[in-house]
Coordinates of C-alpha atoms in Angstrom, one line a residue:
M1 CA 111.3 -39.3 -60.1
V2 CA 112.7 -38.3 -56.8
L3 CA 112.3 -34.7 -55.8
S4 CA 113.6 -32.7 -53.0
A5 CA 112.2 -31.0 -50.2
R6 CA 112.4 -27.4 -52.1
S7 CA 110.9 -29.0 -54.6
T8 CA 107.3 -30.6 -52.8
F9 CA 107.3 -27.4 -50.3
A10 CA 107.7 -25.3 -54.4
I11 CA 104.6 -27.6 -55.3
G12 CA 102.5 -27.1 -52.8
G13 CA 103.4 -24.2 -52.6
V14 CA 102.1 -23.8 -56.5
F15 CA 99.1 -25.1 -55.1
L16 CA 98.2 -23.7 -51.6
G17 CA 99.1 -20.2 -52.9
C18 CA 98.2 -20.0 -56.5
C19 CA 94.8 -22.0 -56.1
S20 CA 93.9 -19.7 -53.1
G21 CA 94.4 -16.6 -54.8
V22 CA 92.3 -17.2 -57.4
V23 CA 89.4 -17.7 -54.7
F24 CA 89.7 -14.8 -53.6
L25 CA 90.8 -12.2 -56.0
E26 CA 86.9 -14.0 -57.6
L27 CA 85.3 -12.5 -53.9
L28 CA 87.9 -9.2 -54.9
V29 CA 86.1 -8.6 -58.1
K30 CA 82.1 -10.0 -57.0
L31 CA 82.3 -7.3 -55.1
D32 CA 84.1 -4.9 -56.6
P33 CA 85.1 -4.9 -60.2
G34 CA 87.1 -2.5 -60.7
A35 CA 89.4 -2.8 -57.9
G36 CA 91.7 -5.0 -60.7
N37 CA 94.7 -1.7 -60.0
L38 CA 94.6 -1.4 -56.3
I39 CA 94.7 -5.0 -56.4
T40 CA 97.8 -4.9 -58.1
A41 CA 99.4 -2.2 -56.9
A42 CA 98.8 -3.7 -53.0
Q43 CA 100.1 -7.4 -54.7
F44 CA 103.4 -5.0 -56.2
A45 CA 103.7 -3.0 -52.5
F46 CA 103.5 -6.5 -50.6
I47 CA 106.6 -8.6 -52.1
A48 CA 108.3 -5.3 -53.0
L49 CA 108.6 -4.5 -49.2
E50 CA 109.4 -8.8 -48.4
G51 CA 112.1 -8.9 -51.5
F52 CA 114.0 -5.3 -49.6
I53 CA 113.3 -6.3 -46.7
F54 CA 114.9 -10.0 -47.0
T55 CA 116.3 -10.8 -51.5
S56 CA 117.9 -6.9 -51.2
R57 CA 119.0 -6.8 -47.4
L58 CA 118.2 -3.0 -46.9
G59 CA 120.0 -2.9 -50.0
L60 CA 123.3 -3.9 -48.9
A61 CA 122.8 -7.2 -51.5
Q62 CA 125.2 -6.4 -54.5
R63 CA 122.5 -6.7 -57.5
V64 CA 123.7 -9.9 -60.1
I65 CA 122.1 -7.9 -63.4
S66 CA 121.6 -4.1 -63.9
L67 CA 119.5 -1.3 -64.0
R68 CA 119.1 -0.8 -68.0
D69 CA 119.4 -4.8 -68.2
Y70 CA 115.9 -5.2 -66.4
A71 CA 114.5 -2.0 -67.6
L72 CA 112.3 -3.9 -70.9
L73 CA 111.4 -7.4 -68.0
V74 CA 110.0 -5.0 -66.6
A75 CA 107.8 -2.6 -68.4
M76 CA 106.5 -6.2 -69.4
F77 CA 105.7 -7.2 -66.3
F78 CA 103.4 -4.2 -65.2
I79 CA 101.2 -4.4 -68.3
T80 CA 101.3 -8.0 -68.3
S81 CA 100.1 -8.0 -64.4
V82 CA 97.9 -4.3 -65.1
C83 CA 96.1 -6.2 -67.8
N84 CA 95.8 -9.3 -66.0
N85 CA 93.8 -7.7 -63.7
Y86 CA 92.4 -5.1 -64.8
V87 CA 90.1 -6.4 -67.1
F88 CA 87.8 -8.5 -64.7
E89 CA 85.7 -4.1 -65.5
F90 CA 84.9 -5.2 -68.6
N91 CA 82.6 -8.2 -68.2
V92 CA 85.5 -10.6 -68.6
P93 CA 84.6 -14.1 -66.3
M94 CA 87.5 -15.3 -64.3
T95 CA 86.3 -18.9 -66.3
L96 CA 86.0 -16.9 -69.3
H97 CA 89.8 -15.8 -68.2
M98 CA 91.9 -18.2 -66.6
I99 CA 91.1 -20.5 -69.9
I100 CA 92.5 -17.9 -72.1
R101 CA 95.4 -17.3 -69.8
G102 CA 96.1 -21.1 -69.9
G103 CA 96.7 -21.1 -74.0
S104 CA 100.1 -19.5 -73.4
L105 CA 101.9 -21.9 -75.5
I106 CA 100.2 -20.4 -78.3
S107 CA 102.0 -17.2 -78.1
N108 CA 105.2 -18.6 -76.7
M109 CA 104.9 -21.1 -79.7
C110 CA 104.9 -18.1 -82.3
L111 CA 107.3 -15.7 -80.6
G112 CA 109.3 -18.9 -80.3
T113 CA 109.9 -19.2 -83.8
L114 CA 110.0 -15.8 -85.1
I115 CA 112.9 -14.3 -82.1
L116 CA 114.5 -17.6 -80.9
K117 CA 114.2 -19.1 -84.3
R118 CA 113.0 -22.6 -82.8
S119 CA 111.5 -25.6 -83.9
Y120 CA 108.2 -27.9 -83.1
R121 CA 107.4 -31.2 -83.8
I122 CA 104.5 -31.7 -85.9
S123 CA 102.5 -33.3 -82.8
Q124 CA 103.6 -29.8 -80.2
Y125 CA 101.8 -27.3 -84.1
I126 CA 99.1 -29.9 -83.7
S127 CA 98.3 -29.5 -79.9
V128 CA 98.2 -26.1 -80.4
V129 CA 95.9 -25.9 -82.5
M130 CA 94.0 -27.5 -80.5
I131 CA 93.7 -24.8 -77.2
S132 CA 93.3 -22.4 -80.3
V133 CA 89.9 -24.4 -81.2
G134 CA 89.6 -24.4 -78.0
I135 CA 90.0 -21.1 -76.8
F136 CA 87.9 -20.4 -79.4
I137 CA 84.8 -22.2 -78.4
C138 CA 85.2 -21.3 -74.6
T139 CA 85.4 -16.8 -76.2
Y140 CA 82.3 -17.4 -78.5
F141 CA 80.0 -18.8 -75.9
S142 CA 80.9 -17.1 -73.6
S143 CA 80.0 -14.2 -76.2
R144 CA 76.9 -15.5 -76.3
D145 CA 76.6 -15.2 -72.3
V146 CA 77.1 -11.2 -71.8
A147 CA 74.5 -10.9 -75.3
G148 CA 72.0 -12.7 -73.6
K149 CA 72.4 -11.5 -70.0
G150 CA 71.3 -8.3 -72.7
E151 CA 68.0 -9.8 -74.3
N152 CA 65.6 -8.3 -71.8
S153 CA 67.8 -4.8 -71.7
D154 CA 68.3 -1.7 -73.9
K155 CA 69.1 -2.6 -77.2
D156 CA 72.5 0.4 -77.3
A157 CA 73.6 -1.2 -73.5
T158 CA 73.6 -3.8 -73.6
E159 CA 75.8 -4.3 -78.1
A160 CA 78.3 -1.4 -75.4
D161 CA 78.4 -4.9 -72.5
G162 CA 79.9 -6.5 -75.8
F163 CA 82.3 -4.0 -76.8
W164 CA 83.6 -4.0 -73.2
W165 CA 83.5 -7.0 -73.0
L166 CA 85.7 -7.9 -76.6
V167 CA 87.5 -4.9 -75.1
G168 CA 88.3 -7.1 -72.3
V169 CA 89.4 -10.0 -74.0
L170 CA 92.3 -8.5 -76.2
L171 CA 93.6 -7.2 -73.0
L172 CA 93.4 -10.2 -72.6
V173 CA 94.9 -11.4 -75.5
L174 CA 98.1 -9.0 -75.6
A175 CA 98.7 -9.8 -71.6
L176 CA 99.2 -13.7 -73.5
F177 CA 102.3 -12.0 -75.7
V178 CA 103.5 -9.3 -74.0
S179 CA 104.0 -12.4 -71.4
S180 CA 104.9 -14.9 -72.5
Y181 CA 108.3 -12.0 -74.8
M182 CA 109.3 -11.5 -71.2
G183 CA 110.0 -15.1 -70.7
I184 CA 111.9 -15.0 -73.9
T185 CA 114.0 -11.6 -72.4
Q186 CA 114.2 -13.2 -69.2
E187 CA 115.9 -16.8 -70.5
L188 CA 117.8 -14.4 -72.1
L189 CA 118.9 -12.5 -69.4
Y190 CA 118.9 -15.9 -67.3
R191 CA 121.8 -17.0 -70.0
K192 CA 123.8 -14.4 -69.3
H193 CA 124.0 -13.4 -65.8
G194 CA 123.2 -17.1 -64.7
K195 CA 119.7 -17.6 -62.2
C196 CA 118.3 -15.1 -60.2
A197 CA 115.6 -15.7 -60.2
R198 CA 114.9 -14.0 -55.8
E199 CA 116.5 -10.8 -57.0
A200 CA 114.0 -10.9 -60.0
L201 CA 111.5 -11.8 -58.2
Y202 CA 112.3 -8.3 -56.2
Y203 CA 113.0 -5.9 -58.7
T204 CA 110.5 -6.5 -61.3
H205 CA 107.5 -6.0 -58.5
L206 CA 109.6 -3.1 -56.8
L207 CA 111.0 -0.6 -59.7
P208 CA 107.5 -0.2 -61.2
L209 CA 105.4 1.6 -58.0
P210 CA 106.4 4.9 -59.7
A211 CA 103.9 4.2 -62.4
F212 CA 101.3 3.9 -59.1
F213 CA 100.9 7.6 -59.0
L214 CA 100.0 7.4 -62.7
M215 CA 96.4 5.3 -61.4
Q216 CA 95.8 7.4 -58.5
E217 CA 92.6 8.7 -58.6
N218 CA 91.5 5.0 -59.6
I219 CA 93.5 3.7 -56.4
R220 CA 91.8 5.8 -54.0
T221 CA 88.6 5.7 -55.5
H222 CA 88.4 1.7 -54.9
W223 CA 90.0 2.1 -51.3
H224 CA 86.8 4.4 -50.4
L225 CA 84.3 1.6 -51.9
A226 CA 87.0 -0.9 -50.0
L227 CA 86.3 1.2 -46.4
E228 CA 82.9 2.1 -47.2
G229 CA 81.8 -1.4 -48.6
E230 CA 80.7 -4.3 -46.5
S231 CA 82.6 -5.2 -43.0
Y232 CA 83.5 -8.7 -41.3
K233 CA 83.5 -8.0 -37.5
V234 CA 86.4 -10.5 -36.2
P235 CA 85.1 -13.2 -33.4
L236 CA 86.2 -13.0 -29.3
M237 CA 87.3 -9.0 -30.8
D238 CA 85.0 -6.4 -31.5
L239 CA 86.6 -5.3 -33.9
A240 CA 84.9 -4.7 -37.3
V241 CA 87.5 -4.9 -41.3
P242 CA 86.0 -4.5 -44.3
L243 CA 86.1 -7.5 -46.1
I244 CA 87.5 -6.4 -48.9
L245 CA 90.4 -6.0 -47.4
L246 CA 90.7 -8.9 -45.5
Y247 CA 90.1 -11.3 -49.9
L248 CA 92.6 -8.0 -50.4
L249 CA 95.1 -8.9 -47.5
G250 CA 94.8 -12.6 -47.9
N251 CA 94.8 -12.6 -52.1
V252 CA 98.0 -11.0 -51.9
L253 CA 100.0 -13.3 -49.3
A254 CA 98.5 -15.7 -51.4
Q255 CA 99.5 -13.7 -54.7
H256 CA 103.0 -13.8 -53.0
L257 CA 103.3 -17.5 -51.7
C258 CA 102.7 -18.3 -55.6
I259 CA 104.7 -16.3 -57.1
S260 CA 107.3 -17.4 -54.6
S261 CA 106.7 -21.5 -55.4
V262 CA 106.8 -21.0 -58.5
Y263 CA 110.3 -19.5 -59.5
T264 CA 111.3 -22.0 -56.9
L265 CA 109.9 -24.6 -59.0
T266 CA 112.2 -22.8 -62.3
T267 CA 115.1 -23.8 -60.2
E268 CA 114.8 -26.9 -58.5
C269 CA 112.4 -29.1 -61.3
S270 CA 112.7 -29.5 -65.2
S271 CA 110.4 -27.5 -67.5
L272 CA 108.4 -30.2 -68.6
T273 CA 107.7 -31.0 -64.3
V274 CA 106.3 -27.4 -64.2
T275 CA 104.0 -27.0 -67.4
L276 CA 102.0 -30.4 -65.4
I277 CA 101.6 -28.6 -62.3
L278 CA 100.9 -25.5 -63.4
T279 CA 98.1 -27.1 -65.7
L280 CA 96.9 -28.6 -63.1
R281 CA 96.8 -26.5 -60.7
K282 CA 94.7 -24.2 -63.4
F283 CA 92.1 -26.8 -63.9
I284 CA 91.6 -27.6 -60.4
S285 CA 91.3 -23.1 -60.0
L286 CA 88.9 -23.6 -63.1
V287 CA 86.6 -25.6 -61.6
F288 CA 86.8 -24.5 -58.2
S289 CA 85.4 -21.7 -59.6
I290 CA 82.7 -23.6 -61.2
I291 CA 81.4 -25.9 -58.7
Y292 CA 82.4 -23.4 -56.0
F293 CA 80.9 -19.3 -58.0
R294 CA 78.3 -20.7 -59.3
N295 CA 79.5 -19.8 -62.7
P296 CA 77.7 -20.1 -66.0
F297 CA 79.6 -23.2 -67.7
T298 CA 78.6 -25.5 -70.5
V299 CA 78.6 -27.8 -72.7
Y300 CA 80.6 -26.3 -75.3
H301 CA 82.2 -24.9 -72.7
W302 CA 84.0 -27.6 -71.3
L303 CA 84.5 -29.6 -74.8
G304 CA 87.0 -25.8 -75.1
T305 CA 88.3 -26.3 -71.3
L306 CA 89.6 -30.1 -73.0
L307 CA 91.1 -29.4 -76.1
V308 CA 92.9 -26.4 -73.8
F309 CA 93.8 -28.5 -71.2
V310 CA 95.0 -32.0 -73.4
G311 CA 96.5 -29.8 -76.1
T312 CA 98.7 -27.9 -73.4
L313 CA 99.8 -31.5 -71.5
M314 CA 99.7 -32.7 -75.4
F315 CA 102.4 -29.9 -76.3
A316 CA 105.1 -31.2 -73.3
N317 CA 104.7 -34.9 -74.3
V318 CA 102.7 -35.4 -71.5
I319 CA 100.3 -37.3 -74.2
R320 CA 101.8 -38.4 -77.5
F321 CA 101.0 -39.8 -80.0
P322 CA 101.1 -44.2 -80.8
Q323 CA 104.8 -44.3 -83.0
R324 CA 104.8 -46.1 -86.0
V325 CA 107.0 -48.9 -85.4
N326 CA 109.4 -50.1 -89.4
R327 CA 110.4 -54.0 -87.5
A328 CA 112.5 -55.8 -90.7
V329 CA 111.2 -58.5 -91.7
K330 CA 113.2 -61.7 -93.0
Q331 CA 112.4 -63.7 -95.7
E332 CA 113.0 -67.1 -94.8

């Protein structure tokens, strides 16, 4: 398969933007685990501003899809984004965060069967079972890590930590299913109006901005924490910049490159190619997180991760079961 220059740049953007975005996100949550709403608001504001200038052309461009049709899509995207960034407040480790989000094929299959009445191959059902078992293994042993941290502390505090960790995991699962339903909604909109990825990217980030006023106290609190936190002295300049704000800027720019590249990739490549690239990207991010940030990862976590990624590749028909070939035997 020969890739166009546009596809090649999009693939490069996925690896550079998405992988570096995860690194900046982990650096942020290690300094301030509760900064999820601040991070999400900054991402939405930047992408909306860029879209207003280049996609909407300062509001002069004609919309392809009506605002009414965007309403449900925007609501789901907002919920998914807030949940995915806010769960770090509940002691959910980055590694588990990536593994659960890697199980989107489970929710895609469930909703695809119920809503779109799709049918799947036996191998795809087997792959989804593998992904489910892999996520369960990782979740179970991560819960033991949370319990283990509290062995020398107060029992009530340990139970509270375990409860809020479970809340965080459930929020991730909720975001997983909402995201899959959002994908179906987006697919139906594209069938009706044609592909308009840049417009969808712009409006899904612009329209939810007023909702962040409901979180203004939380955002303001963590903004002040960022200003009062550790600073970084810029080389060759007598200027000290809050470290969290530098990481936030890096995350916002990387997230813009990541999501723009993914949107471009979906219009340039087949769904199989996109699945392969995103799966490989997630695996690289996971391995980097384990090695660089020294996150706890046992042999059971590796087993669960292997089941998730092999199951994903099986679902995409990259890894295939050997097929029995029936050959007619000629009798002499």
